[in-house]
Short mmCIF file of C-alpha atoms and ligand atoms in Angstrom, two decimals:
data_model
loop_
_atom_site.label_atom_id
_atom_site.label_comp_id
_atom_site.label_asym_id
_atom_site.label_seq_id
_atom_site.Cartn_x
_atom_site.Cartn_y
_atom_site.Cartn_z
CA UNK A 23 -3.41 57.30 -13.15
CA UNK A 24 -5.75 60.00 -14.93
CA UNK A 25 -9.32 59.11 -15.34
CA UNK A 26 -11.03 60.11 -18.49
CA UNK A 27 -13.97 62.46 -18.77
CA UNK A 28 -15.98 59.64 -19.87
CA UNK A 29 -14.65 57.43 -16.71
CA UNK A 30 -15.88 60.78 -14.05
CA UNK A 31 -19.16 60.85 -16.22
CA UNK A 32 -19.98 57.24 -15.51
CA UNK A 33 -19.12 57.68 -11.50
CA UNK A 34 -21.15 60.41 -11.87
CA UNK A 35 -24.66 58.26 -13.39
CA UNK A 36 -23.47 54.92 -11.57
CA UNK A 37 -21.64 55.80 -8.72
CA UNK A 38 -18.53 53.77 -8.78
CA UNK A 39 -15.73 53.09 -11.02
CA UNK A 40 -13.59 49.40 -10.34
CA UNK A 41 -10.63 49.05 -11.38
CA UNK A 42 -9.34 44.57 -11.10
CA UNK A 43 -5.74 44.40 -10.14
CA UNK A 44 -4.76 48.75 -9.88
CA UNK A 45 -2.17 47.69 -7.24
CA UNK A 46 0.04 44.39 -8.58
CA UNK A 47 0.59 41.25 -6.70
CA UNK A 48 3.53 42.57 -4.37
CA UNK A 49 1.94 45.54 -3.57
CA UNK A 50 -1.04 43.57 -2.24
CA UNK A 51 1.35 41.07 -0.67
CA UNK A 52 2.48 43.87 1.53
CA UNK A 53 -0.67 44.98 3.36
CA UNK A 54 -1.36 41.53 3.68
CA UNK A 55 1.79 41.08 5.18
CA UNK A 56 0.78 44.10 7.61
CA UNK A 57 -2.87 43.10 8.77
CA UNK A 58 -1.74 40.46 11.55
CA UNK A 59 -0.57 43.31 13.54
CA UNK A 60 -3.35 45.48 12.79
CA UNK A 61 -5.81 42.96 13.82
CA UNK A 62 -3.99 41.86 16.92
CA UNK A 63 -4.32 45.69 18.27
CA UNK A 64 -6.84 45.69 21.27
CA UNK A 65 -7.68 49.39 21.43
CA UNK A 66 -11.00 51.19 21.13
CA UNK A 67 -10.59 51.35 17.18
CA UNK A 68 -10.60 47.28 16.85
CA UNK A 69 -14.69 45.99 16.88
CA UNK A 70 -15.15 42.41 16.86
CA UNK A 71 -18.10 40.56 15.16
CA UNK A 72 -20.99 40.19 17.76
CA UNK A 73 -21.32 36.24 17.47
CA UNK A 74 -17.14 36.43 17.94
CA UNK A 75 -15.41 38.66 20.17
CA UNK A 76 -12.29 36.90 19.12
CA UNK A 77 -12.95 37.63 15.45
CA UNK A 78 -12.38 41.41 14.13
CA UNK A 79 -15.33 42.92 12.13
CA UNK A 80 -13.74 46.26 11.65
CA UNK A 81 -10.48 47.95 12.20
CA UNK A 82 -10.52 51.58 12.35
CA UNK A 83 -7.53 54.14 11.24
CA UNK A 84 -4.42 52.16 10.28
CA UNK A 85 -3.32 54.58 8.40
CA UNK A 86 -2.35 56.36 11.04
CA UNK A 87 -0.29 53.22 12.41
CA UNK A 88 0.50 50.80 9.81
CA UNK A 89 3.10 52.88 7.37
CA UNK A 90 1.73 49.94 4.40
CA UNK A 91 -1.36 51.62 4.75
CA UNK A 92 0.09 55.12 4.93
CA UNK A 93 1.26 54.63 1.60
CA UNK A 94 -1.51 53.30 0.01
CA UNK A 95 -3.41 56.33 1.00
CA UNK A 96 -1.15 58.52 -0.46
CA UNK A 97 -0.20 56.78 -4.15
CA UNK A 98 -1.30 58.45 -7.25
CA UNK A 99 -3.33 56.19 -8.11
CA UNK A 100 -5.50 56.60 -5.50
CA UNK A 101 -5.34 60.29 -4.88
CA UNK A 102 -5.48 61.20 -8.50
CA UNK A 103 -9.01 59.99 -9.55
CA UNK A 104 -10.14 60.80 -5.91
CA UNK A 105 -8.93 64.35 -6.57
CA UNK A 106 -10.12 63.94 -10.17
CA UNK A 107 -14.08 62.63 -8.99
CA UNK A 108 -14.38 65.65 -6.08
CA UNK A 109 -13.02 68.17 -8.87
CA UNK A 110 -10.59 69.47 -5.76
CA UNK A 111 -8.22 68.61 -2.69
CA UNK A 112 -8.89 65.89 -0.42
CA UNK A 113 -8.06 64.39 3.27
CA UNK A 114 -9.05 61.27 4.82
CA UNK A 115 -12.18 61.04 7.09
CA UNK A 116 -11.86 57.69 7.78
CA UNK A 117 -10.40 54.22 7.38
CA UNK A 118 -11.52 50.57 8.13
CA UNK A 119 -10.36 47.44 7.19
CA UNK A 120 -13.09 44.70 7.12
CA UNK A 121 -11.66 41.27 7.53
CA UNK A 122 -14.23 39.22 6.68
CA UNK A 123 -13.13 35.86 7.87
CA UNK A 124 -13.94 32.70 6.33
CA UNK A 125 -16.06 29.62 8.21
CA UNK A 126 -18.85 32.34 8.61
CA UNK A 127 -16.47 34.46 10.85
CA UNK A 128 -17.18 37.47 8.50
CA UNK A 129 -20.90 38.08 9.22
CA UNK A 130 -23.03 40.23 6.86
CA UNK A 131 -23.53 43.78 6.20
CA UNK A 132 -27.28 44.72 5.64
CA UNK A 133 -28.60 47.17 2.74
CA UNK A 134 -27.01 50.73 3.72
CA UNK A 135 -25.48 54.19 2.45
CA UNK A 136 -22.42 55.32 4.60
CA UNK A 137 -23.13 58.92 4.51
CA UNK A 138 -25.63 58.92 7.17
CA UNK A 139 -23.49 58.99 10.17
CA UNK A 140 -21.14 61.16 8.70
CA UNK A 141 -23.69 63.56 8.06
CA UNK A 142 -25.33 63.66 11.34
CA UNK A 143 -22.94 63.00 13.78
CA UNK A 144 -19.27 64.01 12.28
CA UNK A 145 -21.08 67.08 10.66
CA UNK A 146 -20.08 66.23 7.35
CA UNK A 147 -21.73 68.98 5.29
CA UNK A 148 -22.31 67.08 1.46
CA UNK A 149 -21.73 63.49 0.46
CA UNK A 150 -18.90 64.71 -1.26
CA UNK A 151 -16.94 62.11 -0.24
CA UNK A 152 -15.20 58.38 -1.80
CA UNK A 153 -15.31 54.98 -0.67
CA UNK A 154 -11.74 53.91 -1.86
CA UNK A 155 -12.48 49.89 -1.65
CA UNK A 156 -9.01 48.39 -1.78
CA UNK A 157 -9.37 44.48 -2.30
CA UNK A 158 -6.47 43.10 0.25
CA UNK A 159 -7.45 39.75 -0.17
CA UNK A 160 -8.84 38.31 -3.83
CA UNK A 161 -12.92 38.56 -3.64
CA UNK A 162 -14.63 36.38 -5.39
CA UNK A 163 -17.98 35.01 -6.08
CA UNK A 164 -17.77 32.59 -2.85
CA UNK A 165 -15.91 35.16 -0.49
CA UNK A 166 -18.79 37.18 0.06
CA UNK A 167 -18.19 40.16 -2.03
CA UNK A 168 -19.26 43.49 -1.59
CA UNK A 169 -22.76 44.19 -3.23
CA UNK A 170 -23.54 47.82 -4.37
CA UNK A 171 -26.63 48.96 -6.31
CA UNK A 172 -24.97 51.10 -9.12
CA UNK A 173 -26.94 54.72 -9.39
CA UNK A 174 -28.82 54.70 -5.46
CA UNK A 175 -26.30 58.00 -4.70
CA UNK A 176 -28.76 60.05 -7.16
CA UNK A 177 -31.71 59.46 -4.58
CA UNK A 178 -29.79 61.61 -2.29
CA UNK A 179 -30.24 60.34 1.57
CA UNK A 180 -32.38 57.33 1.50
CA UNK A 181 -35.05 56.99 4.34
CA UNK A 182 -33.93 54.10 6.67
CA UNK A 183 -33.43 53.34 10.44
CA UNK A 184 -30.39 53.92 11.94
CA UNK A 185 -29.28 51.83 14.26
CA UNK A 186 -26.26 50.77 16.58
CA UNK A 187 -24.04 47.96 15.05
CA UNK A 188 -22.88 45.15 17.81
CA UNK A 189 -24.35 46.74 20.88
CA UNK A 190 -23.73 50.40 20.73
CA UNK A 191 -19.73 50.19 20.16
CA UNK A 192 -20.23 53.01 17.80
CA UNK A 193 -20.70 52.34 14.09
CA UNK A 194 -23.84 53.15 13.00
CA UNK A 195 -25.80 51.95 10.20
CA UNK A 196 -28.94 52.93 8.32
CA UNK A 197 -30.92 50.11 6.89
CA UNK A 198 -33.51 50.81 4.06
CA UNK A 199 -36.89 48.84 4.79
CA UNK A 200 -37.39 46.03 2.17
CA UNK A 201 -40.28 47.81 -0.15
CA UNK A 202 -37.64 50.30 -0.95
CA UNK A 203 -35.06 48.08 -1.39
CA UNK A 204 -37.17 45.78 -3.68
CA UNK A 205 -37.92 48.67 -5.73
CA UNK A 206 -34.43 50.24 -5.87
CA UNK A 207 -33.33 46.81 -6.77
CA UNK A 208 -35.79 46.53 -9.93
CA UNK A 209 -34.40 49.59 -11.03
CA UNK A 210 -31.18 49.54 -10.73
CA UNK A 211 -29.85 46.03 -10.34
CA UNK A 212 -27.04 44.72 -8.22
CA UNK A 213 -23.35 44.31 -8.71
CA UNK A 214 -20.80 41.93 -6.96
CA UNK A 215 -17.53 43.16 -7.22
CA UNK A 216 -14.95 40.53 -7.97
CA UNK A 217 -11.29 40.62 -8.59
CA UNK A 218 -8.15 40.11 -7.35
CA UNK A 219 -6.04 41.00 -4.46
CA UNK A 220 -5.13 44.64 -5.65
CA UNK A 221 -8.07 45.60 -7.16
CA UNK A 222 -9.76 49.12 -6.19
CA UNK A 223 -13.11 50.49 -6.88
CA UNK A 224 -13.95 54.21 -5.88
CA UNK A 225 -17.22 54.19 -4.51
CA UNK A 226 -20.09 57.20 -3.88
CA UNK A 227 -20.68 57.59 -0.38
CA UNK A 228 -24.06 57.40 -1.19
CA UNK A 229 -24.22 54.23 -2.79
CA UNK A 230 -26.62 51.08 -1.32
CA UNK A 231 -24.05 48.51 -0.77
CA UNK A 232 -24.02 45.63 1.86
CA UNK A 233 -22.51 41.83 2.09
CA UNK A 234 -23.61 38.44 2.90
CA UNK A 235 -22.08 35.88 5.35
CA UNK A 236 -18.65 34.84 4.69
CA UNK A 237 -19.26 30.62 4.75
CA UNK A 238 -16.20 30.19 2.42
CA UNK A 239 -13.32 28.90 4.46
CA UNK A 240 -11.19 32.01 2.93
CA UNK A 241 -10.67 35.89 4.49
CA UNK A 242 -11.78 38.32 2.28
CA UNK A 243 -10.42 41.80 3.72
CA UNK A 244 -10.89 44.92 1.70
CA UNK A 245 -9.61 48.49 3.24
CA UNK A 246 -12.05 51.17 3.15
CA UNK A 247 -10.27 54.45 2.58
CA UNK A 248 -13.06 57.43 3.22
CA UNK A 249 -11.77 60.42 1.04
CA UNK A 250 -13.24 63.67 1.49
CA UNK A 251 -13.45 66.66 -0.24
CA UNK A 252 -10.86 69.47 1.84
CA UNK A 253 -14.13 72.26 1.57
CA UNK A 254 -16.64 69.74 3.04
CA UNK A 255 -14.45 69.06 6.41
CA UNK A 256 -16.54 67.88 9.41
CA UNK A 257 -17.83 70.01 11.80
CA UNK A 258 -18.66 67.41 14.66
CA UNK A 259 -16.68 66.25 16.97
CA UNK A 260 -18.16 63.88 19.16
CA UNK A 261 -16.16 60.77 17.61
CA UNK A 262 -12.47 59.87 17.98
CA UNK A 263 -9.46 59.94 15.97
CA UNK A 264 -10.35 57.01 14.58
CA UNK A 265 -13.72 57.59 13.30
CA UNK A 266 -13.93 61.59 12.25
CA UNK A 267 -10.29 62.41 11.75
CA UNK A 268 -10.18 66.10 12.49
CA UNK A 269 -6.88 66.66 10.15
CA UNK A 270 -7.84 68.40 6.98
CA UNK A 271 -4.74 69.07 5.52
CA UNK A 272 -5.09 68.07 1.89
CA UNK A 273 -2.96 65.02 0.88
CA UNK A 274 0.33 65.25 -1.05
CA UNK A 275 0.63 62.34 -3.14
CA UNK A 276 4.21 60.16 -2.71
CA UNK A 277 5.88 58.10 -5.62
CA UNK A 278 3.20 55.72 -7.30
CA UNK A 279 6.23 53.26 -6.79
CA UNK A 280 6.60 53.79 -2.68
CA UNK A 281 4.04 50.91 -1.33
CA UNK A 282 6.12 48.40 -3.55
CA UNK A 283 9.47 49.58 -2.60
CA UNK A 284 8.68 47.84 1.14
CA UNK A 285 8.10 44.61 -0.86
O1 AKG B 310 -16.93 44.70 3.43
C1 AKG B 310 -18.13 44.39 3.47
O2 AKG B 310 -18.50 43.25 3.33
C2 AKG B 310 -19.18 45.44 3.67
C3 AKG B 310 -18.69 46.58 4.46
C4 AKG B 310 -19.61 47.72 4.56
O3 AKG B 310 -20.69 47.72 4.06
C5 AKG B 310 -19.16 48.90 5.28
O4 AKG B 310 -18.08 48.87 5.90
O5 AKG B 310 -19.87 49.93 5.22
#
């Protein structure tokens, strides 16, 4: 997939670009077929939900472990408008699959821009990064789906507190205070993004997005795939492997068709 110029200049004034249904039903069907044995991993890169410990909020890095996931990282449709919105090369900072469970499981995300912690403690130099959000379950209006603010990356780093998710395991957020938010909100509005299993929007780092409760009685997982731009590598590194991955060797793209040949 190519995006137009007119495509890269509206993720360029809003900050995201969504895309219902990019990967087709039996290319979904496989990484959902592959997230019971990501989620039933026990190692440092598997956080569970604070009011839960049984119930994953966030797996970190299956790419590395999950060959599904490999491949989606690597298919042309992802890497091409990735490379296309950087204007270069890119390699993967991060990855993190939210679950979301249903029956309230999936607790919220407050008001934030990921760039923060990238930026102070992986040493990411620029948010010149994407928030590949690949829908592996279908989100819909009673799932709990991801809110962004279209435009917030133009403010640049928003002032807001960080602090440490679910008792200091290690993922750091930075919440804006509710004037600002009220007033960013005025201005710009808020989007939910619904589709179906499949669907992909590429995301500014820098973008105000956050999630309610999941009360539905369905999981709503989407994989976060953090590309980065191969001249703004981190310089930290304090975090693991599975936080600040310290490979920057640009991505070669695989066949577009290689995720649906393991159907
Ligand atoms: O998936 C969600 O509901 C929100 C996740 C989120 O905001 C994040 O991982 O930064």
């Amino acid at each position: 997939m190519e995006l137009s110029e007119s495509q890269i200049a509206q993720y360029d004034e809003e900050g995201y670009l969504f895309f219902p249904g990019l990967l087709d039903t039996d290319e979904a069907a496989v990484l959902q077929g592959a997230l019971p044995e990501i989620l039933s991993r026990d190692g440092p890169e598997i956080v569970s939900e604070k009011e839960d410990a049984s119930a994953v909020r966030l797996a970190f890095g299956a790419h590395f472990f999950s060959e599904p996931f490999r491949r989606l990282t690597l298919l042309p449709r992802l890497l091409n408008p990735v490379r296309q919105l950087l204007r270069e090369d890119v390699y993967i900072h991060q990855s993190r699959m939210n679950p979301k469970y249903g029956f309230g499981g999936g607790a919220s995300w407050d008001w934030h821009q990921d760039y923060p912690p990238w930026h102070s403690v992986d040493g990411m130099p620029e948010p010149r990064c994407v928030m590949a959000s690949v829908f592996i379950d279908d989100c819909t209006p009673v799932t709990s789906p991801l809110l962004i603010m279209p435009g917030t990356q133009r403010y640049g780093l928003l002032d807001a507190s960080p602090h440490k998710d679910a008792e200091g395991r290690g993922y750091e957020l930075h919440h804006v205070d509710n004037t600002t938010f009220e007033g960013l909100a005025a201005e710009h509005g808020i989007e939910a993004l619904i589709g179906p299993a499949g669907s992909v929007a590429f995301i500014h780092c820098n973008v105000l997005h956050g999630s309610a409760n999941n009360v539905s009685p369905w999981r709503r997982a989407i994989m976060y795939l953090i590309y980065n731009a191969a001249s703004n590598a981190c310089t930290g590194t304090v975090r693991p492997w599975y936080q600040n991955n310290r490979d920057f060797t640009p991505l070669e793209s695989l066949d577009d068709s290689s995720l649906r040949e393991l159907a």
